[in-house]
mmCIF file of C-alpha atoms in Angstrom:
data_model
loop_
_atom_site.group_PDB
_atom_site.id
_atom_site.type_symbol
_atom_site.label_atom_id
_atom_site.label_comp_id
_atom_site.label_asym_id
_atom_site.label_seq_id
_atom_site.Cartn_x
_atom_site.Cartn_y
_atom_site.Cartn_z
ATOM 1 C CA MET A 24 16.407 -5.224 22.826
ATOM 2 C CA PRO A 25 13.657 -4.714 25.407
ATOM 3 C CA ASP A 26 10.995 -7.321 26.054
ATOM 4 C CA LEU A 27 8.250 -6.141 23.698
ATOM 5 C CA LYS A 28 4.589 -6.935 24.091
ATOM 6 C CA ILE A 29 3.298 -8.074 20.715
ATOM 7 C CA LYS A 30 -0.391 -7.712 19.967
ATOM 8 C CA GLU A 31 -2.553 -8.439 16.959
ATOM 9 C CA PHE A 32 -4.063 -5.317 15.433
ATOM 10 C CA LYS A 33 -6.756 -5.028 12.794
ATOM 11 C CA CYS A 34 -5.796 -2.275 10.366
ATOM 12 C CA LYS A 35 -8.316 -0.497 8.166
ATOM 13 C CA VAL A 36 -7.103 1.845 5.420
ATOM 14 C CA THR A 37 -9.535 3.867 3.339
ATOM 15 C CA VAL A 38 -8.098 5.168 0.087
ATOM 16 C CA LEU A 39 -10.270 7.913 -1.373
ATOM 17 C CA GLY A 40 -8.109 9.041 -4.268
ATOM 18 C CA LEU A 41 -4.879 10.504 -5.532
ATOM 19 C CA ARG A 42 -4.377 14.148 -6.442
ATOM 20 C CA GLU A 43 -2.033 16.074 -8.737
ATOM 21 C CA LEU A 44 0.059 13.117 -9.882
ATOM 22 C CA VAL A 45 2.930 14.008 -12.186
ATOM 23 C CA SER A 46 4.409 11.576 -14.692
ATOM 24 C CA PRO A 47 8.194 11.105 -14.379
ATOM 25 C CA GLY A 48 8.466 10.492 -18.127
ATOM 26 C CA ILE A 49 7.018 11.860 -21.332
ATOM 27 C CA LEU A 50 3.829 9.749 -21.213
ATOM 28 C CA PRO A 51 0.773 11.176 -19.422
ATOM 29 C CA ILE A 52 -0.789 9.509 -16.374
ATOM 30 C CA ARG A 53 -3.144 6.760 -17.540
ATOM 31 C CA LYS A 54 -4.582 4.687 -14.671
ATOM 32 C CA SER A 55 -2.811 4.881 -11.320
ATOM 33 C CA TYR A 56 -3.049 2.578 -8.316
ATOM 34 C CA VAL A 57 -1.513 2.241 -4.838
ATOM 35 C CA LYS A 58 0.540 -0.742 -3.690
ATOM 36 C CA PHE A 59 0.745 -1.246 0.099
ATOM 37 C CA ASN A 60 3.925 -2.991 1.252
ATOM 38 C CA LEU A 61 2.648 -5.131 4.121
ATOM 39 C CA LYS A 62 6.011 -6.880 4.313
ATOM 40 C CA SER A 63 7.478 -3.642 5.697
ATOM 41 C CA LEU A 64 5.441 -4.232 8.877
ATOM 42 C CA LEU A 65 6.848 -7.693 9.574
ATOM 43 C CA LYS A 66 10.114 -9.388 10.444
ATOM 44 C CA ALA A 67 11.994 -10.789 7.460
ATOM 45 C CA GLU A 68 11.346 -14.424 8.418
ATOM 46 C CA THR A 69 7.576 -13.933 8.777
ATOM 47 C CA ALA A 70 7.211 -11.642 5.750
ATOM 48 C CA LYS A 71 7.948 -14.438 3.268
ATOM 49 C CA GLY A 72 4.386 -15.785 3.338
ATOM 50 C CA VAL A 73 2.695 -12.385 3.103
ATOM 51 C CA GLU A 74 1.459 -10.822 -0.128
ATOM 52 C CA ASN A 75 1.358 -7.077 -0.639
ATOM 53 C CA ILE A 76 -2.044 -5.492 -1.317
ATOM 54 C CA GLN A 77 -2.844 -3.060 -4.096
ATOM 55 C CA THR A 78 -5.844 -1.112 -5.286
ATOM 56 C CA LEU A 79 -7.255 -1.585 -8.777
ATOM 57 C CA PRO A 80 -6.491 0.941 -11.513
ATOM 58 C CA LYS A 81 -9.882 2.405 -12.476
ATOM 59 C CA GLU A 82 -10.178 6.079 -13.346
ATOM 60 C CA PRO A 83 -7.778 7.710 -15.808
ATOM 61 C CA GLY A 84 -5.921 10.962 -15.276
ATOM 62 C CA SER A 85 -3.793 12.651 -12.638
ATOM 63 C CA ASN A 86 -6.630 12.996 -10.062
ATOM 64 C CA PRO A 87 -8.247 9.541 -9.881
ATOM 65 C CA ASN A 88 -10.882 8.625 -7.306
ATOM 66 C CA ILE A 89 -10.096 5.175 -5.930
ATOM 67 C CA LYS A 90 -12.662 4.665 -3.132
ATOM 68 C CA THR A 91 -11.228 1.437 -1.723
ATOM 69 C CA LYS A 92 -11.142 0.043 1.807
ATOM 70 C CA ILE A 93 -8.314 -2.323 2.703
ATOM 71 C CA GLU A 94 -8.407 -4.383 5.895
ATOM 72 C CA PHE A 95 -5.725 -6.688 7.283
ATOM 73 C CA GLU A 96 -4.440 -8.031 10.583
ATOM 74 C CA VAL A 97 -0.846 -7.705 11.724
ATOM 75 C CA ARG A 98 1.089 -8.623 14.876
ATOM 76 C CA ILE A 99 3.168 -5.642 16.014
ATOM 77 C CA SER A 100 4.466 -4.086 19.228
ATOM 78 C CA GLU A 101 2.068 -2.318 21.572
ATOM 79 C CA ASP A 102 4.785 0.284 22.222
ATOM 80 C CA ARG A 103 4.557 2.997 19.541
ATOM 81 C CA THR A 104 8.316 3.582 19.766
ATOM 82 C CA PHE A 105 8.941 0.157 18.209
ATOM 83 C CA CYS A 106 6.072 0.096 15.700
ATOM 84 C CA PRO A 107 7.141 -0.313 12.086
ATOM 85 C CA GLN A 108 6.028 2.044 9.332
ATOM 86 C CA MET A 109 4.035 0.723 6.423
ATOM 87 C CA THR A 110 5.278 1.926 3.072
ATOM 88 C CA CYS A 111 3.211 2.359 -0.056
ATOM 89 C CA ASP A 112 4.019 3.202 -3.653
ATOM 90 C CA VAL A 113 1.936 4.732 -6.416
ATOM 91 C CA PHE A 114 2.167 3.188 -9.864
ATOM 92 C CA ASP A 115 0.683 4.027 -13.229
ATOM 93 C CA GLN A 116 -0.614 1.254 -15.482
ATOM 94 C CA LEU A 117 0.759 2.228 -18.863
ATOM 95 C CA TYR A 118 -0.735 -0.407 -21.146
ATOM 96 C CA PHE A 119 -3.365 -3.121 -21.089
ATOM 97 C CA GLU A 120 -0.767 -5.708 -20.046
ATOM 98 C CA GLY A 121 -0.361 -3.796 -16.789
ATOM 99 C CA LEU A 122 3.206 -2.581 -17.329
ATOM 100 C CA PRO A 123 3.738 -0.451 -14.174
ATOM 101 C CA GLN A 124 5.525 2.894 -14.011
ATOM 102 C CA PRO A 125 6.364 4.222 -10.532
#
């Protein structure tokens, strides 16, 4: 493994909305939200103390406007070849208890 220069970056993600969501089951889309997996950016030993971030489910339907800005700091390689990819998942809040459906 090469000697990598690690630098702290401030990440800003603006989520405007989701479009043309399709339900995988028989229930229609109720209130969807996005969950950002920040642990995917970190080494396994440092990811234990990090919580993932998610938007709030607000508007109903398959084309919700979210309008959320998420900011966080992460220490990653300056070399783009070795930069990790952040993953995110979209969930649908089915009931008031918050039962999620991917």
